[in-house]
Amino acid sequence: MEPMLEATGLTKTYGQTRALDDLDLTVAGGQVFALLGPNGAGKTTLVRTIATLARLEKGTLRVAGHDVRTEGAQVRRAIGLAGQFAAVEPALTGRENLQMVARLFGHTRRGARDASDRVLEQLGLTDAGSRPVRTYSGGMRRRLDLGASLVGAPRLLLLDEPTTGLDPRSRTELWAALEDLVAQGTDVVLTTQYLDEADRLADQIGIIDHGRLVAVGTANELKSRAGQDVLDVRLADSADLDRAAGLLGGEPTIDRADRRLTAPLTGGATEMLHRAGALTEAGIAIADVALRRPTLDDVFLSLTGRPTDDTDDTDDTGTLEESA
Amino acid sequence: MSTTAPTPTDTAPTRPANAPEGTASALTTLGAVAWRTVLKVFRTPQVLGFALIQSALFLVMFRYVLGGAIGVGGLDYVDYLIPGIVVSGLLFTAGGGAVAVAEEAASGLYDRLRSLPVPQLAVLAGRALADALLLYVVALATLAIGLAIGFRSDADLVHWVTVLALLFLYATAVALAFVWVGLATGSAQAANGLALLGVPLSFLSSAFVPIASMPAAIQVFAQWQPLTFFINTWRGLLLGDPVVATFEHSLDFYLVGSILWSVGLLLLVAPLMLRSYRRD
């Protein structure tokens, strides 16, 4: 199957910032691909270049087989975009919002009505369809916005942080809606800062940082890449953290706010008990100890040197804890 | 052992039922965007309402409060005032369009529209046309109030048609300019601030007081700026020779000048607007 996306050497700068830095990426069709990365990693810029909204400086990008530079119109025919904000008009009803976009996708008046009704039903908004959008909750608006990108039956759905700013329940609802769509065969490229979102929705995940793709694979592949099992030790007293880190071995990462040490580990439970024992022998009180499979968080940390939910600043709570 | 077969994938994923029948023409695009804008404005009655109240207040203020102190030759002040207030009032109302466009840009509407397979100039033309229609409606309502409080003209049909056609051309140019302002500033507050420049611009024209009463340096500006051309054309066409006799130039000069200003503004703003719209 022809790749849905084929990018080589993508480069794009805004002022001094290299939003995309010689990025290569190939995404096969028939799947959900998640671009995972912290704020400012270049996720939105990549989506905007795919959607023909941002011009490329260098590199080539083909979307559904069409070059974004020379065949923009064909690319636009193949995609549906839902950006970071709900681009819907509060004064219009949900149905009116969808019908306008459906007309622009090329539907006849009747076709636009039918497509809008189908999408409303698909997203569980049929009852709300005749109400003005200003009466909708944030989650409903985002679902409607997703619907607007669907009324033209795009081959590729582009979602830029589809659940940012939503409460947990709306998030779960939107995920369910997306899973339904995927089951019906829509290809999706989405960006997210949430590991659980990528883990739940995506067949393949690309980790992006500083405008470069640092890793691609399924969630499991990425997790096994981060090393084997992970040893998690939580101490009773944060004053012991640095001494414990030395004793534990394996260059553990230190989470001061949580008084937690995390280190890769081979050798299973025996090794875990052995290393935890070293701490107790040194008189360090352990509050909690666990052996677990790595999460995408660990992957992210090992690849980029920082956690996903943490941009460049140090964690506030950590600083407080330390000064206290 | 259980022999449940692995769930067969229903069918190969087919093209969903929502596939569009064709692509949207420029006219469909223009119509859909314009209709959306018109619906939006009528569903938010305070927008038109405030515009009308503002125009009415300006009318009453100048007609009854300031009018007595302003000498305009042999003319009734109300007759002098109405063309000025219809033309410049339209400019005050237009700021709302820029604010709405800036808000829509911030909501990502234009990102979505740009990602659709439609002629992009038609999107902007639709937005501007809807704004122009709304400005036109407010201007006509202002004119109606003017007639109610004593404006009189014995112009013939041809003159009225010319005046109203010119007003639409002017409304279109102004609407387009403010769509550009909204796109270029990208923030409702900045758009609103810039739109307020319409107020001093109208005072530095022949809208409310005769230009001859202004200091010499301001007179030069007031004589050549577009509002004066439109206002004087209106006055000349609706009030006839006695007014034209007070002009610095002939009526034809102002009529042609108005058309040139409108067309010039359209030609100047259209590429700027497209550039702001396509900014990445």
JSON list of N, CA, C and O in Angstrom, two decimals, chain A residues 237-289:
[
{"chain": "A", "resi": 237, "resn": "ASP", "atom": "N", "xyz": [12.17, 9.19, 53.35]},
{"chain": "A", "resi": 237, "resn": "ASP", "atom": "CA", "xyz": [12.73, 10.51, 53.64]},
{"chain": "A", "resi": 237, "resn": "ASP", "atom": "C", "xyz": [13.50, 11.01, 52.42]},
{"chain": "A", "resi": 237, "resn": "ASP", "atom": "O", "xyz": [14.42, 10.35, 51.93]},
{"chain": "A", "resi": 238, "resn": "SER", "atom": "N", "xyz": [13.16, 12.21, 51.93]},
{"chain": "A", "resi": 238, "resn": "SER", "atom": "CA", "xyz": [13.79, 12.70, 50.71]},
{"chain": "A", "resi": 238, "resn": "SER", "atom": "C", "xyz": [15.27, 13.03, 50.92]},
{"chain": "A", "resi": 238, "resn": "SER", "atom": "O", "xyz": [16.03, 13.12, 49.97]},
{"chain": "A", "resi": 239, "resn": "ALA", "atom": "N", "xyz": [15.68, 13.18, 52.19]},
{"chain": "A", "resi": 239, "resn": "ALA", "atom": "CA", "xyz": [17.09, 13.49, 52.46]},
{"chain": "A", "resi": 239, "resn": "ALA", "atom": "C", "xyz": [18.01, 12.34, 52.04]},
{"chain": "A", "resi": 239, "resn": "ALA", "atom": "O", "xyz": [19.19, 12.55, 51.77]},
{"chain": "A", "resi": 240, "resn": "ASP", "atom": "N", "xyz": [17.45, 11.14, 51.97]},
{"chain": "A", "resi": 240, "resn": "ASP", "atom": "CA", "xyz": [18.26, 9.98, 51.61]},
{"chain": "A", "resi": 240, "resn": "ASP", "atom": "C", "xyz": [18.42, 9.77, 50.11]},
{"chain": "A", "resi": 240, "resn": "ASP", "atom": "O", "xyz": [19.16, 8.87, 49.69]},
{"chain": "A", "resi": 241, "resn": "LEU", "atom": "N", "xyz": [17.74, 10.60, 49.32]},
{"chain": "A", "resi": 241, "resn": "LEU", "atom": "CA", "xyz": [17.63, 10.31, 47.88]},
{"chain": "A", "resi": 241, "resn": "LEU", "atom": "C", "xyz": [18.98, 10.15, 47.19]},
{"chain": "A", "resi": 241, "resn": "LEU", "atom": "O", "xyz": [19.21, 9.18, 46.47]},
{"chain": "A", "resi": 242, "resn": "ASP", "atom": "N", "xyz": [19.89, 11.10, 47.41]},
{"chain": "A", "resi": 242, "resn": "ASP", "atom": "CA", "xyz": [21.14, 11.06, 46.67]},
{"chain": "A", "resi": 242, "resn": "ASP", "atom": "C", "xyz": [22.01, 9.88, 47.09]},
{"chain": "A", "resi": 242, "resn": "ASP", "atom": "O", "xyz": [22.62, 9.22, 46.25]},
{"chain": "A", "resi": 243, "resn": "ARG", "atom": "N", "xyz": [22.03, 9.60, 48.41]},
{"chain": "A", "resi": 243, "resn": "ARG", "atom": "CA", "xyz": [22.81, 8.48, 48.90]},
{"chain": "A", "resi": 243, "resn": "ARG", "atom": "C", "xyz": [22.23, 7.17, 48.33]},
{"chain": "A", "resi": 243, "resn": "ARG", "atom": "O", "xyz": [22.96, 6.31, 47.83]},
{"chain": "A", "resi": 244, "resn": "ALA", "atom": "N", "xyz": [20.90, 7.08, 48.34]},
{"chain": "A", "resi": 244, "resn": "ALA", "atom": "CA", "xyz": [20.24, 5.88, 47.84]},
{"chain": "A", "resi": 244, "resn": "ALA", "atom": "C", "xyz": [20.50, 5.68, 46.36]},
{"chain": "A", "resi": 244, "resn": "ALA", "atom": "O", "xyz": [20.71, 4.56, 45.88]},
{"chain": "A", "resi": 245, "resn": "ALA", "atom": "N", "xyz": [20.54, 6.78, 45.61]},
{"chain": "A", "resi": 245, "resn": "ALA", "atom": "CA", "xyz": [20.78, 6.69, 44.17]},
{"chain": "A", "resi": 245, "resn": "ALA", "atom": "C", "xyz": [22.12, 6.02, 43.90]},
{"chain": "A", "resi": 245, "resn": "ALA", "atom": "O", "xyz": [22.26, 5.19, 43.01]},
{"chain": "A", "resi": 246, "resn": "GLY", "atom": "N", "xyz": [23.13, 6.38, 44.69]},
{"chain": "A", "resi": 246, "resn": "GLY", "atom": "CA", "xyz": [24.44, 5.79, 44.53]},
{"chain": "A", "resi": 246, "resn": "GLY", "atom": "C", "xyz": [24.43, 4.30, 44.83]},
{"chain": "A", "resi": 246, "resn": "GLY", "atom": "O", "xyz": [25.04, 3.50, 44.12]},
{"chain": "A", "resi": 247, "resn": "LEU", "atom": "N", "xyz": [23.70, 3.93, 45.87]},
{"chain": "A", "resi": 247, "resn": "LEU", "atom": "CA", "xyz": [23.68, 2.53, 46.30]},
{"chain": "A", "resi": 247, "resn": "LEU", "atom": "C", "xyz": [22.89, 1.63, 45.36]},
{"chain": "A", "resi": 247, "resn": "LEU", "atom": "O", "xyz": [23.18, 0.46, 45.18]},
{"chain": "A", "resi": 248, "resn": "LEU", "atom": "N", "xyz": [21.85, 2.25, 44.76]},
{"chain": "A", "resi": 248, "resn": "LEU", "atom": "CA", "xyz": [20.92, 1.45, 43.95]},
{"chain": "A", "resi": 248, "resn": "LEU", "atom": "C", "xyz": [21.57, 0.98, 42.65]},
{"chain": "A", "resi": 248, "resn": "LEU", "atom": "O", "xyz": [21.28, -0.11, 42.16]},
{"chain": "A", "resi": 249, "resn": "GLY", "atom": "N", "xyz": [22.43, 1.80, 42.08]},
{"chain": "A", "resi": 249, "resn": "GLY", "atom": "CA", "xyz": [23.10, 1.44, 40.82]},
{"chain": "A", "resi": 249, "resn": "GLY", "atom": "C", "xyz": [22.18, 1.63, 39.63]},
{"chain": "A", "resi": 249, "resn": "GLY", "atom": "O", "xyz": [20.98, 1.88, 39.76]},
{"chain": "A", "resi": 250, "resn": "GLY", "atom": "N", "xyz": [22.76, 1.54, 38.43]},
{"chain": "A", "resi": 250, "resn": "GLY", "atom": "CA", "xyz": [21.97, 1.64, 37.19]},
{"chain": "A", "resi": 250, "resn": "GLY", "atom": "C", "xyz": [21.56, 3.08, 36.86]},
{"chain": "A", "resi": 250, "resn": "GLY", "atom": "O", "xyz": [20.62, 3.29, 36.11]},
{"chain": "A", "resi": 251, "resn": "GLU", "atom": "N", "xyz": [22.29, 4.05, 37.42]},
{"chain": "A", "resi": 251, "resn": "GLU", "atom": "CA", "xyz": [22.01, 5.46, 37.15]},
{"chain": "A", "resi": 251, "resn": "GLU", "atom": "C", "xyz": [20.53, 5.80, 37.20]},
{"chain": "A", "resi": 251, "resn": "GLU", "atom": "O", "xyz": [19.91, 6.11, 36.19]},
{"chain": "A", "resi": 252, "resn": "PRO", "atom": "N", "xyz": [19.94, 5.73, 38.38]},
{"chain": "A", "resi": 252, "resn": "PRO", "atom": "CA", "xyz": [18.49, 5.96, 38.49]},
{"chain": "A", "resi": 252, "resn": "PRO", "atom": "C", "xyz": [18.13, 7.43, 38.25]},
{"chain": "A", "resi": 252, "resn": "PRO", "atom": "O", "xyz": [18.97, 8.31, 38.48]},
{"chain": "A", "resi": 253, "resn": "THR", "atom": "N", "xyz": [16.91, 7.66, 37.74]},
{"chain": "A", "resi": 253, "resn": "THR", "atom": "CA", "xyz": [16.40, 9.02, 37.69]},
{"chain": "A", "resi": 253, "resn": "THR", "atom": "C", "xyz": [15.74, 9.32, 39.02]},
{"chain": "A", "resi": 253, "resn": "THR", "atom": "O", "xyz": [15.14, 8.43, 39.64]},
{"chain": "A", "resi": 254, "resn": "ILE", "atom": "N", "xyz": [15.85, 10.57, 39.43]},
{"chain": "A", "resi": 254, "resn": "ILE", "atom": "CA", "xyz": [15.36, 10.95, 40.76]},
{"chain": "A", "resi": 254, "resn": "ILE", "atom": "C", "xyz": [14.16, 11.87, 40.61]},
{"chain": "A", "resi": 254, "resn": "ILE", "atom": "O", "xyz": [14.24, 12.88, 39.91]},
{"chain": "A", "resi": 255, "resn": "ASP", "atom": "N", "xyz": [13.05, 11.50, 41.23]},
{"chain": "A", "resi": 255, "resn": "ASP", "atom": "CA", "xyz": [11.88, 12.37, 41.29]},
{"chain": "A", "resi": 255, "resn": "ASP", "atom": "C", "xyz": [11.76, 12.87, 42.72]},
{"chain": "A", "resi": 255, "resn": "ASP", "atom": "O", "xyz": [11.26, 12.16, 43.59]},
{"chain": "A", "resi": 256, "resn": "ARG", "atom": "N", "xyz": [12.24, 14.08, 42.97]},
{"chain": "A", "resi": 256, "resn": "ARG", "atom": "CA", "xyz": [12.31, 14.55, 44.35]},
{"chain": "A", "resi": 256, "resn": "ARG", "atom": "C", "xyz": [10.93, 14.79, 44.94]},
{"chain": "A", "resi": 256, "resn": "ARG", "atom": "O", "xyz": [10.70, 14.55, 46.12]},
{"chain": "A", "resi": 257, "resn": "ALA", "atom": "N", "xyz": [10.04, 15.30, 44.13]},
{"chain": "A", "resi": 257, "resn": "ALA", "atom": "CA", "xyz": [8.70, 15.60, 44.64]},
{"chain": "A", "resi": 257, "resn": "ALA", "atom": "C", "xyz": [8.06, 14.34, 45.20]},
{"chain": "A", "resi": 257, "resn": "ALA", "atom": "O", "xyz": [7.37, 14.38, 46.22]},
{"chain": "A", "resi": 258, "resn": "ASP", "atom": "N", "xyz": [8.31, 13.23, 44.53]},
{"chain": "A", "resi": 258, "resn": "ASP", "atom": "CA", "xyz": [7.67, 11.98, 44.90]},
{"chain": "A", "resi": 258, "resn": "ASP", "atom": "C", "xyz": [8.61, 11.10, 45.73]},
{"chain": "A", "resi": 258, "resn": "ASP", "atom": "O", "xyz": [8.24, 9.98, 46.09]},
{"chain": "A", "resi": 259, "resn": "ARG", "atom": "N", "xyz": [9.82, 11.58, 46.03]},
{"chain": "A", "resi": 259, "resn": "ARG", "atom": "CA", "xyz": [10.85, 10.81, 46.75]},
{"chain": "A", "resi": 259, "resn": "ARG", "atom": "C", "xyz": [11.07, 9.46, 46.07]},
{"chain": "A", "resi": 259, "resn": "ARG", "atom": "O", "xyz": [11.16, 8.42, 46.72]},
{"chain": "A", "resi": 260, "resn": "ARG", "atom": "N", "xyz": [11.15, 9.49, 44.73]},
{"chain": "A", "resi": 260, "resn": "ARG", "atom": "CA", "xyz": [11.16, 8.24, 43.99]},
{"chain": "A", "resi": 260, "resn": "ARG", "atom": "C", "xyz": [12.41, 8.08, 43.16]},
{"chain": "A", "resi": 260, "resn": "ARG", "atom": "O", "xyz": [12.90, 9.03, 42.56]},
{"chain": "A", "resi": 261, "resn": "LEU", "atom": "N", "xyz": [12.96, 6.88, 43.13]},
{"chain": "A", "resi": 261, "resn": "LEU", "atom": "CA", "xyz": [14.09, 6.54, 42.28]},
{"chain": "A", "resi": 261, "resn": "LEU", "atom": "C", "xyz": [13.63, 5.51, 41.26]},
{"chain": "A", "resi": 261, "resn": "LEU", "atom": "O", "xyz": [12.92, 4.56, 41.61]},
{"chain": "A", "resi": 262, "resn": "THR", "atom": "N", "xyz": [14.01, 5.70, 40.00]},
{"chain": "A", "resi": 262, "resn": "THR", "atom": "CA", "xyz": [13.61, 4.77, 38.95]},
{"chain": "A", "resi": 262, "resn": "THR", "atom": "C", "xyz": [14.85, 4.34, 38.19]},
{"chain": "A", "resi": 262, "resn": "THR", "atom": "O", "xyz": [15.60, 5.19, 37.72]},
{"chain": "A", "resi": 263, "resn": "ALA", "atom": "N", "xyz": [15.04, 3.03, 38.05]},
{"chain": "A", "resi": 263, "resn": "ALA", "atom": "CA", "xyz": [16.22, 2.55, 37.34]},
{"chain": "A", "resi": 263, "resn": "ALA", "atom": "C", "xyz": [15.87, 1.32, 36.53]},
{"chain": "A", "resi": 263, "resn": "ALA", "atom": "O", "xyz": [15.01, 0.53, 36.91]},
{"chain": "A", "resi": 264, "resn": "PRO", "atom": "N", "xyz": [16.51, 1.16, 35.35]},
{"chain": "A", "resi": 264, "resn": "PRO", "atom": "CA", "xyz": [16.30, -0.07, 34.59]},
{"chain": "A", "resi": 264, "resn": "PRO", "atom": "C", "xyz": [16.88, -1.25, 35.36]},
{"chain": "A", "resi": 264, "resn": "PRO", "atom": "O", "xyz": [17.81, -1.09, 36.15]},
{"chain": "A", "resi": 265, "resn": "LEU", "atom": "N", "xyz": [16.35, -2.42, 35.08]},
{"chain": "A", "resi": 265, "resn": "LEU", "atom": "CA", "xyz": [16.76, -3.56, 35.89]},
{"chain": "A", "resi": 265, "resn": "LEU", "atom": "C", "xyz": [16.67, -4.84, 35.09]},
{"chain": "A", "resi": 265, "resn": "LEU", "atom": "O", "xyz": [15.69, -5.10, 34.39]},
{"chain": "A", "resi": 266, "resn": "THR", "atom": "N", "xyz": [17.73, -5.66, 35.14]},
{"chain": "A", "resi": 266, "resn": "THR", "atom": "CA", "xyz": [17.65, -7.01, 34.60]},
{"chain": "A", "resi": 266, "resn": "THR", "atom": "C", "xyz": [17.81, -7.97, 35.77]},
{"chain": "A", "resi": 266, "resn": "THR", "atom": "O", "xyz": [18.36, -7.62, 36.80]},
{"chain": "A", "resi": 267, "resn": "GLY", "atom": "N", "xyz": [17.25, -9.15, 35.60]},
{"chain": "A", "resi": 267, "resn": "GLY", "atom": "CA", "xyz": [17.43, -10.13, 36.67]},
{"chain": "A", "resi": 267, "resn": "GLY", "atom": "C", "xyz": [16.21, -10.32, 37.54]},
{"chain": "A", "resi": 267, "resn": "GLY", "atom": "O", "xyz": [16.25, -11.06, 38.52]},
{"chain": "A", "resi": 268, "resn": "GLY", "atom": "N", "xyz": [15.14, -9.62, 37.21]},
{"chain": "A", "resi": 268, "resn": "GLY", "atom": "CA", "xyz": [13.85, -9.90, 37.84]},
{"chain": "A", "resi": 268, "resn": "GLY", "atom": "C", "xyz": [13.81, -9.65, 39.33]},
{"chain": "A", "resi": 268, "resn": "GLY", "atom": "O", "xyz": [14.57, -8.83, 39.87]},
{"chain": "A", "resi": 269, "resn": "ALA", "atom": "N", "xyz": [12.92, -10.40, 40.00]},
{"chain": "A", "resi": 269, "resn": "ALA", "atom": "CA", "xyz": [12.59, -10.15, 41.41]},
{"chain": "A", "resi": 269, "resn": "ALA", "atom": "C", "xyz": [13.81, -10.36, 42.32]},
{"chain": "A", "resi": 269, "resn": "ALA", "atom": "O", "xyz": [14.00, -9.61, 43.29]},
{"chain": "A", "resi": 270, "resn": "THR", "atom": "N", "xyz": [14.64, -11.35, 42.03]},
{"chain": "A", "resi": 270, "resn": "THR", "atom": "CA", "xyz": [15.80, -11.62, 42.87]},
{"chain": "A", "resi": 270, "resn": "THR", "atom": "C", "xyz": [16.70, -10.39, 42.93]},
{"chain": "A", "resi": 270, "resn": "THR", "atom": "O", "xyz": [17.11, -9.94, 44.00]},
{"chain": "A", "resi": 271, "resn": "GLU", "atom": "N", "xyz": [16.95, -9.86, 41.73]},
{"chain": "A", "resi": 271, "resn": "GLU", "atom": "CA", "xyz": [17.81, -8.69, 41.63]},
{"chain": "A", "resi": 271, "resn": "GLU", "atom": "C", "xyz": [17.18, -7.49, 42.35]},
{"chain": "A", "resi": 271, "resn": "GLU", "atom": "O", "xyz": [17.85, -6.72, 43.03]},
{"chain": "A", "resi": 272, "resn": "MET", "atom": "N", "xyz": [15.85, -7.38, 42.23]},
{"chain": "A", "resi": 272, "resn": "MET", "atom": "CA", "xyz": [15.14, -6.29, 42.88]},
{"chain": "A", "resi": 272, "resn": "MET", "atom": "C", "xyz": [15.35, -6.35, 44.40]},
{"chain": "A", "resi": 272, "resn": "MET", "atom": "O", "xyz": [15.69, -5.36, 45.04]},
{"chain": "A", "resi": 273, "resn": "LEU", "atom": "N", "xyz": [15.16, -7.56, 44.96]},
{"chain": "A", "resi": 273, "resn": "LEU", "atom": "CA", "xyz": [15.29, -7.71, 46.42]},
{"chain": "A", "resi": 273, "resn": "LEU", "atom": "C", "xyz": [16.73, -7.44, 46.86]},
{"chain": "A", "resi": 273, "resn": "LEU", "atom": "O", "xyz": [16.98, -6.79, 47.86]},
{"chain": "A", "resi": 274, "resn": "HIS", "atom": "N", "xyz": [17.65, -7.90, 46.02]},
{"chain": "A", "resi": 274, "resn": "HIS", "atom": "CA", "xyz": [19.06, -7.70, 46.33]},
{"chain": "A", "resi": 274, "resn": "HIS", "atom": "C", "xyz": [19.39, -6.21, 46.44]},
{"chain": "A", "resi": 274, "resn": "HIS", "atom": "O", "xyz": [20.02, -5.75, 47.38]},
{"chain": "A", "resi": 275, "resn": "ARG", "atom": "N", "xyz": [18.89, -5.45, 45.44]},
{"chain": "A", "resi": 275, "resn": "ARG", "atom": "CA", "xyz": [19.24, -4.03, 45.41]},
{"chain": "A", "resi": 275, "resn": "ARG", "atom": "C", "xyz": [18.49, -3.23, 46.45]},
{"chain": "A", "resi": 275, "resn": "ARG", "atom": "O", "xyz": [19.02, -2.27, 47.02]},
{"chain": "A", "resi": 276, "resn": "ALA", "atom": "N", "xyz": [17.26, -3.62, 46.70]},
{"chain": "A", "resi": 276, "resn": "ALA", "atom": "CA", "xyz": [16.52, -2.94, 47.75]},
{"chain": "A", "resi": 276, "resn": "ALA", "atom": "C", "xyz": [17.16, -3.23, 49.10]},
{"chain": "A", "resi": 276, "resn": "ALA", "atom": "O", "xyz": [17.23, -2.37, 49.99]},
{"chain": "A", "resi": 277, "resn": "GLY", "atom": "N", "xyz": [17.68, -4.48, 49.22]},
{"chain": "A", "resi": 277, "resn": "GLY", "atom": "CA", "xyz": [18.34, -4.86, 50.46]},
{"chain": "A", "resi": 277, "resn": "GLY", "atom": "C", "xyz": [19.54, -3.98, 50.75]},
{"chain": "A", "resi": 277, "resn": "GLY", "atom": "O", "xyz": [19.81, -3.63, 51.90]},
{"chain": "A", "resi": 278, "resn": "ALA", "atom": "N", "xyz": [20.25, -3.60, 49.68]},
{"chain": "A", "resi": 278, "resn": "ALA", "atom": "CA", "xyz": [21.42, -2.74, 49.86]},
{"chain": "A", "resi": 278, "resn": "ALA", "atom": "C", "xyz": [21.04, -1.43, 50.53]},
{"chain": "A", "resi": 278, "resn": "ALA", "atom": "O", "xyz": [21.80, -0.88, 51.32]},
{"chain": "A", "resi": 279, "resn": "LEU", "atom": "N", "xyz": [19.85, -0.95, 50.21]},
{"chain": "A", "resi": 279, "resn": "LEU", "atom": "CA", "xyz": [19.40, 0.31, 50.79]},
{"chain": "A", "resi": 279, "resn": "LEU", "atom": "C", "xyz": [19.08, 0.13, 52.27]},
{"chain": "A", "resi": 279, "resn": "LEU", "atom": "O", "xyz": [19.48, 0.94, 53.12]},
{"chain": "A", "resi": 280, "resn": "THR", "atom": "N", "xyz": [18.33, -0.92, 52.59]},
{"chain": "A", "resi": 280, "resn": "THR", "atom": "CA", "xyz": [17.94, -1.13, 53.99]},
{"chain": "A", "resi": 280, "resn": "THR", "atom": "C", "xyz": [19.17, -1.37, 54.86]},
{"chain": "A", "resi": 280, "resn": "THR", "atom": "O", "xyz": [19.25, -0.89, 55.99]},
{"chain": "A", "resi": 281, "resn": "GLU", "atom": "N", "xyz": [20.15, -2.09, 54.30]},
{"chain": "A", "resi": 281, "resn": "GLU", "atom": "CA", "xyz": [21.39, -2.32, 55.07]},
{"chain": "A", "resi": 281, "resn": "GLU", "atom": "C", "xyz": [22.07, -1.00, 55.41]},
{"chain": "A", "resi": 281, "resn": "GLU", "atom": "O", "xyz": [22.66, -0.85, 56.48]},
{"chain": "A", "resi": 282, "resn": "ALA", "atom": "N", "xyz": [21.96, -0.02, 54.49]},
{"chain": "A", "resi": 282, "resn": "ALA", "atom": "CA", "xyz": [22.59, 1.28, 54.73]},
{"chain": "A", "resi": 282, "resn": "ALA", "atom": "C", "xyz": [21.72, 2.15, 55.65]},
{"chain": "A", "resi": 282, "resn": "ALA", "atom": "O", "xyz": [22.01, 3.32, 55.85]},
{"chain": "A", "resi": 283, "resn": "GLY", "atom": "N", "xyz": [20.61, 1.57, 56.12]},
{"chain": "A", "resi": 283, "resn": "GLY", "atom": "CA", "xyz": [19.76, 2.30, 57.06]},
{"chain": "A", "resi": 283, "resn": "GLY", "atom": "C", "xyz": [18.82, 3.30, 56.38]},
{"chain": "A", "resi": 283, "resn": "GLY", "atom": "O", "xyz": [18.35, 4.24, 57.00]},
{"chain": "A", "resi": 284, "resn": "ILE", "atom": "N", "xyz": [18.54, 3.08, 55.09]},
{"chain": "A", "resi": 284, "resn": "ILE", "atom": "CA", "xyz": [17.61, 3.98, 54.38]},
{"chain": "A", "resi": 284, "resn": "ILE", "atom": "C", "xyz": [16.22, 3.35, 54.41]},
{"chain": "A", "resi": 284, "resn": "ILE", "atom": "O", "xyz": [16.04, 2.20, 54.00]},
{"chain": "A", "resi": 285, "resn": "ALA", "atom": "N", "xyz": [15.25, 4.10, 54.91]},
{"chain": "A", "resi": 285, "resn": "ALA", "atom": "CA", "xyz": [13.89, 3.56, 55.02]},
{"chain": "A", "resi": 285, "resn": "ALA", "atom": "C", "xyz": [13.18, 3.63, 53.67]},
{"chain": "A", "resi": 285, "resn": "ALA", "atom": "O", "xyz": [13.15, 4.68, 53.02]},
{"chain": "A", "resi": 286, "resn": "ILE", "atom": "N", "xyz": [12.61, 2.49, 53.25]},
{"chain": "A", "resi": 286, "resn": "ILE", "atom": "CA", "xyz": [11.91, 2.41, 51.97]},
{"chain": "A", "resi": 286, "resn": "ILE", "atom": "C", "xyz": [10.41, 2.44, 52.23]},
{"chain": "A", "resi": 286, "resn": "ILE", "atom": "O", "xyz": [9.90, 1.68, 53.05]},
{"chain": "A", "resi": 287, "resn": "ALA", "atom": "N", "xyz": [9.72, 3.34, 51.54]},
{"chain": "A", "resi": 287, "resn": "ALA", "atom": "CA", "xyz": [8.27, 3.41, 51.72]},
{"chain": "A", "resi": 287, "resn": "ALA", "atom": "C", "xyz": [7.58, 2.40, 50.80]},
{"chain": "A", "resi": 287, "resn": "ALA", "atom": "O", "xyz": [6.52, 1.88, 51.12]},
{"chain": "A", "resi": 288, "resn": "ASP", "atom": "N", "xyz": [8.19, 2.14, 49.66]},
{"chain": "A", "resi": 288, "resn": "ASP", "atom": "CA", "xyz": [7.49, 1.36, 48.65]},
{"chain": "A", "resi": 288, "resn": "ASP", "atom": "C", "xyz": [8.52, 0.89, 47.64]},
{"chain": "A", "resi": 288, "resn": "ASP", "atom": "O", "xyz": [9.43, 1.64, 47.28]},
{"chain": "A", "resi": 289, "resn": "VAL", "atom": "N", "xyz": [8.38, -0.34, 47.16]},
{"chain": "A", "resi": 289, "resn": "VAL", "atom": "CA", "xyz": [9.27, -0.79, 46.12]},
{"chain": "A", "resi": 289, "resn": "VAL", "atom": "C", "xyz": [8.49, -1.63, 45.12]},
{"chain": "A", "resi": 289, "resn": "VAL", "atom": "O", "xyz": [7.58, -2.36, 45.49]}
]
